[in-house]
Amino acid sequence: MPLTSIPDLIAAAQPGGLGAFNVIALEHAEAIAAAAESAKRPVVLQLSENTARYHGGLAPLALACLRIAADSDAAIAVHLDHATSTEFIHQAIDLGIRSVMYDGSALDYADNVAATTAITAWCHQRGVHIEAELGEVGGKDGVHAPGARTDPDEAVEFVNATGVDALAVAVGSSHAMHTRTAELDNDLIAHLAAKVPVPLVLHGSSGVPDHGLRGAVEHGMTKINIATRLNIRMTAAIREHLTQDPDLADPREYLAPARTAIRSEVEHFLRLLAV
Ligand SMILES: [Zn+2]
């Protein structure tokens, strides 16, 4: 299927939420695309600045994701997640990525508005969709305060000032949680959804239990970002296989079941988010 835009995927996912999953290795991208095909749901393949740094550059994995998306029968977009530098966004767009998240949340409000406005104008001149963050989703890099909440009036002001197309908001989730114990503030989600004129994005969704994710979608959350849950399942499958066979040497012997584990986890979330 030709590459699809995030607004088209959001429309295709409704009345449910759009699942967006982070890719670290090639196996993630293969598993996520396969899950989208079997669940018959749209998905987003996301690449973070941290993952690009791990691979020594964005191009190899980004080009693989774009090709996997283009070759899939499912509707898939490739998105740059948590970019803190404009140079990295320029690189992504040069590679063919058509959706980016600019994360200026470490800046104070005025600087976040100024930086996000400039990069949004640059993206819009190129027809690129842009997500931004306000209110510090807890946990990322240890710098964000847990318990942060996005103020609805400030969110409206921020979206109107910057012109962004989607907004990541802080409503009780936190990045990189290994337990699914985060309790979301559904009243705040509903309040934000009623006031903010663009789709809302939930980061740190791996720490939210199933009923919490469904509730978030039912209260107006649109794009649901999931990373850590896939890695927990992937690593557990690898650990199990290496424990069973300590002499195992061919990586395909443990990466294949790891890929299957990611796929079943993504299928679970896609069915859950279909509400
Ligand atoms: Zn995030």
Tab-separated table of C-alpha atoms and ligand atoms in Angstrom:
chain	number	residue	atom	x	y	z
A	1	MET	CA	0.000	0.000	0.000
A	2	PRO	CA	1.359	3.486	-0.724
A	3	LEU	CA	2.589	5.338	2.358
A	4	THR	CA	-0.275	6.966	4.211
A	5	SER	CA	-0.490	10.250	6.144
A	6	ILE	CA	-1.218	10.395	9.872
A	7	PRO	CA	-4.548	12.276	9.368
A	8	ASP	CA	-5.666	9.521	6.966
A	9	LEU	CA	-4.656	6.844	9.473
A	10	ILE	CA	-6.474	8.648	12.301
A	11	ALA	CA	-9.614	8.747	10.148
A	12	ALA	CA	-9.219	5.071	9.217
A	13	ALA	CA	-8.779	4.062	12.885
A	14	GLN	CA	-11.935	5.855	14.100
A	15	PRO	CA	-13.985	5.385	16.166
A	16	GLY	CA	-10.972	3.692	17.772
A	17	GLY	CA	-7.514	5.031	18.506
A	18	LEU	CA	-4.458	4.868	16.250
A	19	GLY	CA	-1.704	2.564	17.540
A	20	ALA	CA	1.829	3.927	17.121
A	21	PHE	CA	4.692	1.553	17.944
A	22	ASN	CA	8.396	2.232	18.325
A	23	VAL	CA	10.873	0.364	16.157
A	24	ILE	CA	14.312	-0.422	17.606
A	25	ALA	CA	15.405	-3.313	15.385
A	26	LEU	CA	14.263	-4.556	11.987
A	27	GLU	CA	12.260	-7.303	13.697
A	28	HIS	CA	10.032	-4.685	15.364
A	29	ALA	CA	9.062	-3.172	12.010
A	30	GLU	CA	8.366	-6.582	10.467
A	31	ALA	CA	6.267	-7.642	13.466
A	32	ILE	CA	4.262	-4.399	13.643
A	33	ALA	CA	3.441	-4.483	9.917
A	34	ALA	CA	2.416	-8.159	10.140
A	35	ALA	CA	0.162	-7.384	13.120
A	36	ALA	CA	-1.475	-4.494	11.248
A	37	GLU	CA	-2.197	-6.824	8.353
A	38	SER	CA	-3.733	-9.575	10.493
A	39	ALA	CA	-5.717	-7.150	12.690
A	40	LYS	CA	-6.750	-5.107	9.627
A	41	ARG	CA	-5.925	-1.893	11.490
A	42	PRO	CA	-3.756	1.097	10.514
A	43	VAL	CA	-0.476	1.583	12.405
A	44	VAL	CA	2.402	3.993	12.781
A	45	LEU	CA	6.022	2.816	12.783
A	46	GLN	CA	7.984	5.237	14.962
A	47	LEU	CA	11.707	5.884	15.148
A	48	SER	CA	13.192	7.913	17.958
A	49	GLU	CA	16.311	10.034	18.012
A	50	ASN	CA	17.729	7.641	20.628
A	51	THR	CA	17.242	4.651	18.306
A	52	ALA	CA	18.884	6.477	15.394
A	53	ARG	CA	21.829	7.277	17.660
A	54	TYR	CA	22.058	3.603	18.669
A	55	HIS	CA	22.272	2.577	14.993
A	56	GLY	CA	24.812	5.302	14.201
A	57	GLY	CA	22.347	7.179	11.977
A	58	LEU	CA	18.712	7.407	11.003
A	59	ALA	CA	18.963	6.249	7.387
A	60	PRO	CA	19.357	2.448	7.589
A	61	LEU	CA	16.373	1.727	9.815
A	62	ALA	CA	14.237	4.587	8.421
A	63	LEU	CA	14.659	3.344	4.863
A	64	ALA	CA	13.844	-0.206	5.987
A	65	CYS	CA	10.664	1.019	7.724
A	66	LEU	CA	9.587	3.039	4.687
A	67	ARG	CA	10.065	-0.004	2.478
A	68	ILE	CA	8.225	-2.340	4.868
A	69	ALA	CA	5.345	0.166	5.026
A	70	ALA	CA	5.188	0.560	1.250
A	71	ASP	CA	5.241	-3.222	0.691
A	72	SER	CA	2.554	-3.947	3.313
A	73	ASP	CA	-1.142	-4.505	2.618
A	74	ALA	CA	-1.904	-2.483	5.772
A	75	ALA	CA	-2.144	1.310	6.002
A	76	ILE	CA	1.128	2.387	7.637
A	77	ALA	CA	2.900	5.698	8.212
A	78	VAL	CA	6.503	6.166	9.343
A	79	HIS	CA	6.966	8.825	12.025
A	80	LEU	CA	9.964	10.411	13.715
A	81	ASP	CA	9.428	10.286	17.494
A	82	HIS	CA	10.897	12.675	20.094
A	83	ALA	CA	13.216	14.708	17.894
A	84	THR	CA	14.899	17.442	19.891
A	85	SER	CA	17.019	18.866	17.064
A	86	THR	CA	15.863	20.506	13.860
A	87	GLU	CA	18.809	18.934	12.030
A	88	PHE	CA	17.428	15.486	12.843
A	89	ILE	CA	13.994	16.504	11.502
A	90	HIS	CA	15.591	17.770	8.279
A	91	GLN	CA	17.382	14.419	7.894
A	92	ALA	CA	14.146	12.466	8.400
A	93	ILE	CA	12.292	14.485	5.773
A	94	ASP	CA	15.167	14.100	3.325
A	95	LEU	CA	14.816	10.321	3.775
A	96	GLY	CA	11.086	10.423	2.936
A	97	ILE	CA	9.505	10.498	6.404
A	98	ARG	CA	6.336	12.631	6.281
A	99	SER	CA	5.464	12.926	9.980
A	100	VAL	CA	7.625	14.118	12.867
A	101	MET	CA	7.371	14.863	16.561
A	102	TYR	CA	9.330	17.871	17.744
A	103	ASP	CA	9.925	17.611	21.489
A	104	GLY	CA	10.600	21.034	22.958
A	105	SER	CA	9.141	20.029	26.313
A	106	ALA	CA	12.486	20.458	28.097
A	107	LEU	CA	12.356	24.162	27.181
A	108	ASP	CA	10.378	26.694	29.151
A	109	TYR	CA	6.978	27.591	27.700
A	110	ALA	CA	8.028	30.670	25.692
A	111	ASP	CA	11.070	28.925	24.191
A	112	ASN	CA	9.006	25.791	23.415
A	113	VAL	CA	6.446	27.976	21.567
A	114	ALA	CA	9.156	29.822	19.611
A	115	ALA	CA	11.064	26.680	18.605
A	116	THR	CA	7.906	24.676	17.799
A	117	THR	CA	6.444	27.529	15.715
A	118	ALA	CA	9.601	27.776	13.601
A	119	ILE	CA	9.897	24.036	12.955
A	120	THR	CA	6.131	23.737	12.293
A	121	ALA	CA	6.301	26.415	9.587
A	122	TRP	CA	9.285	24.649	8.048
A	123	CYS	CA	7.445	21.275	8.072
A	124	HIS	CA	4.217	22.721	6.688
A	125	GLN	CA	6.071	24.284	3.746
A	126	ARG	CA	7.039	20.686	2.893
A	127	GLY	CA	3.625	19.130	3.585
A	128	VAL	CA	4.941	17.302	6.665
A	129	HIS	CA	2.677	16.508	9.644
A	130	ILE	CA	4.034	17.668	13.003
A	131	GLU	CA	3.301	16.588	16.582
A	132	ALA	CA	4.580	18.557	19.574
A	133	GLU	CA	4.555	18.084	23.331
A	134	LEU	CA	3.342	20.246	26.153
A	135	GLY	CA	3.207	19.551	29.865
A	136	GLU	CA	6.095	17.114	30.195
A	137	VAL	CA	4.994	13.496	29.896
A	138	GLY	CA	6.695	11.944	32.931
A	139	GLY	CA	9.804	9.799	32.863
A	140	LYS	CA	11.536	10.681	29.608
A	141	ASP	CA	15.273	10.790	30.244
A	142	GLY	CA	14.535	11.288	33.908
A	143	VAL	CA	14.064	15.020	33.510
A	144	HIS	CA	10.284	15.226	33.512
A	145	ALA	CA	8.422	15.426	36.770
A	146	PRO	CA	6.045	12.481	37.350
A	147	GLY	CA	2.532	13.701	37.972
A	148	ALA	CA	2.813	16.477	35.360
A	149	ARG	CA	-0.499	17.539	33.816
A	150	THR	CA	-1.213	19.590	30.696
A	151	ASP	CA	-3.328	22.668	31.362
A	152	PRO	CA	-6.200	22.781	28.796
A	153	ASP	CA	-6.111	26.564	28.337
A	154	GLU	CA	-2.356	26.534	27.859
A	155	ALA	CA	-2.728	23.632	25.366
A	156	VAL	CA	-5.208	25.628	23.256
A	157	GLU	CA	-2.937	28.679	23.370
A	158	PHE	CA	0.082	26.527	22.420
A	159	VAL	CA	-1.659	24.870	19.439
A	160	ASN	CA	-3.003	28.196	18.161
A	161	ALA	CA	0.382	29.912	18.565
A	162	THR	CA	2.465	27.152	16.947
A	163	GLY	CA	0.102	25.680	14.320
A	164	VAL	CA	1.043	22.062	15.182
A	165	ASP	CA	-1.083	19.205	13.808
A	166	ALA	CA	-1.164	16.961	16.914
A	167	LEU	CA	-0.353	17.433	20.589
A	168	ALA	CA	1.215	15.040	23.119
A	169	VAL	CA	-0.301	15.811	26.495
A	170	ALA	CA	0.507	14.840	30.082
A	171	VAL	CA	-2.522	13.102	31.646
A	172	GLY	CA	-0.970	10.627	34.097
A	173	SER	CA	1.235	8.323	32.008
A	174	SER	CA	5.005	8.076	32.245
A	175	HIS	CA	7.614	6.804	29.773
A	176	ALA	CA	9.410	3.445	30.118
A	177	MET	CA	7.242	1.966	32.905
A	178	HIS	CA	7.655	-1.791	33.408
A	179	THR	CA	4.406	-2.125	35.356
A	180	ARG	CA	0.991	-1.252	33.971
A	181	THR	CA	-0.170	0.723	36.968
A	182	ALA	CA	-0.505	4.302	35.631
A	183	GLU	CA	-3.910	5.808	36.232
A	184	LEU	CA	-4.982	8.277	33.587
A	185	ASP	CA	-7.044	11.356	34.301
A	186	ASN	CA	-10.020	10.701	32.004
A	187	ASP	CA	-11.776	13.925	33.003
A	188	LEU	CA	-8.704	15.874	31.897
A	189	ILE	CA	-8.532	13.882	28.625
A	190	ALA	CA	-12.179	14.708	27.897
A	191	HIS	CA	-11.622	18.354	28.798
A	192	LEU	CA	-8.544	18.564	26.549
A	193	ALA	CA	-10.308	16.748	23.686
A	194	ALA	CA	-13.224	19.193	23.866
A	195	LYS	CA	-11.019	22.289	23.811
A	196	VAL	CA	-7.851	21.467	21.838
A	197	PRO	CA	-8.424	21.772	18.066
A	198	VAL	CA	-5.984	18.986	17.036
A	199	PRO	CA	-5.718	15.226	17.813
A	200	LEU	CA	-4.263	14.305	21.220
A	201	VAL	CA	-1.367	11.874	21.608
A	202	LEU	CA	-0.709	9.630	24.613
A	203	HIS	CA	2.950	8.889	25.318
A	204	GLY	CA	4.063	6.400	27.965
A	205	SER	CA	1.097	4.131	27.132
A	206	SER	CA	3.019	0.952	28.077
A	207	GLY	CA	2.485	1.783	31.760
A	208	VAL	CA	-1.301	2.025	31.350
A	209	PRO	CA	-3.475	-1.106	31.855
A	210	ASP	CA	-5.781	-2.273	29.053
A	211	HIS	CA	-8.918	-0.739	30.565
A	212	GLY	CA	-7.060	2.559	30.975
A	213	LEU	CA	-6.078	2.646	27.297
A	214	ARG	CA	-9.639	1.909	26.217
A	215	GLY	CA	-10.907	4.597	28.563
A	216	ALA	CA	-8.397	7.084	27.160
A	217	VAL	CA	-9.618	6.445	23.603
A	218	GLU	CA	-13.255	6.624	24.714
A	219	HIS	CA	-12.545	10.009	26.327
A	220	GLY	CA	-10.924	11.446	23.194
A	221	MET	CA	-7.285	10.329	23.022
A	222	THR	CA	-6.404	9.740	19.362
A	223	LYS	CA	-2.841	8.416	18.863
A	224	ILE	CA	-1.506	5.905	21.375
A	225	ASN	CA	2.299	5.520	21.501
A	226	ILE	CA	3.559	2.134	22.723
A	227	ALA	CA	7.228	1.141	23.014
A	228	THR	CA	8.259	-0.480	26.307
A	229	ARG	CA	5.606	-3.253	26.250
A	230	LEU	CA	6.986	-4.567	22.957
A	231	ASN	CA	10.518	-4.646	24.333
A	232	ILE	CA	9.449	-6.441	27.506
A	233	ARG	CA	7.795	-9.160	25.394
A	234	MET	CA	10.691	-9.321	22.916
A	235	THR	CA	13.356	-9.672	25.589
A	236	ALA	CA	11.338	-12.233	27.556
A	237	ALA	CA	11.083	-14.418	24.441
A	238	ILE	CA	14.815	-14.142	23.804
A	239	ARG	CA	15.644	-14.887	27.445
A	240	GLU	CA	13.403	-17.946	27.399
A	241	HIS	CA	15.024	-19.346	24.265
A	242	LEU	CA	18.578	-18.709	25.438
A	243	THR	CA	17.810	-20.280	28.812
A	244	GLN	CA	16.347	-23.375	27.142
A	245	ASP	CA	19.347	-23.743	24.829
A	246	PRO	CA	22.533	-22.168	26.213
A	247	ASP	CA	24.538	-23.392	23.182
A	248	LEU	CA	22.319	-21.594	20.697
A	249	ALA	CA	24.376	-19.430	18.290
A	250	ASP	CA	22.227	-18.515	15.257
A	251	PRO	CA	20.432	-15.240	16.176
A	252	ARG	CA	17.503	-16.205	13.959
A	253	GLU	CA	16.719	-19.018	16.392
A	254	TYR	CA	15.812	-16.514	19.131
A	255	LEU	CA	14.927	-13.442	17.023
A	256	ALA	CA	12.146	-15.277	15.178
A	257	PRO	CA	10.215	-16.091	18.392
A	258	ALA	CA	10.999	-12.569	19.643
A	259	ARG	CA	9.436	-11.150	16.485
A	260	THR	CA	6.392	-13.384	16.958
A	261	ALA	CA	6.078	-12.135	20.561
A	262	ILE	CA	6.129	-8.493	19.390
A	263	ARG	CA	3.557	-9.279	16.726
A	264	SER	CA	1.115	-10.850	19.169
A	265	GLU	CA	1.535	-7.906	21.570
A	266	VAL	CA	0.837	-5.400	18.761
A	267	GLU	CA	-2.204	-7.428	17.631
A	268	HIS	CA	-3.487	-7.296	21.197
A	269	PHE	CA	-3.162	-3.508	21.354
A	270	LEU	CA	-4.656	-2.955	17.899
A	271	ARG	CA	-7.756	-4.979	18.821
A	272	LEU	CA	-7.957	-3.183	22.177
A	273	LEU	CA	-7.726	0.267	20.595
A	274	ALA	CA	-10.384	-0.567	18.004
A	275	VAL	CA	-12.973	-0.004	20.831
B	1	ZN	ZN	7.135	9.622	24.072
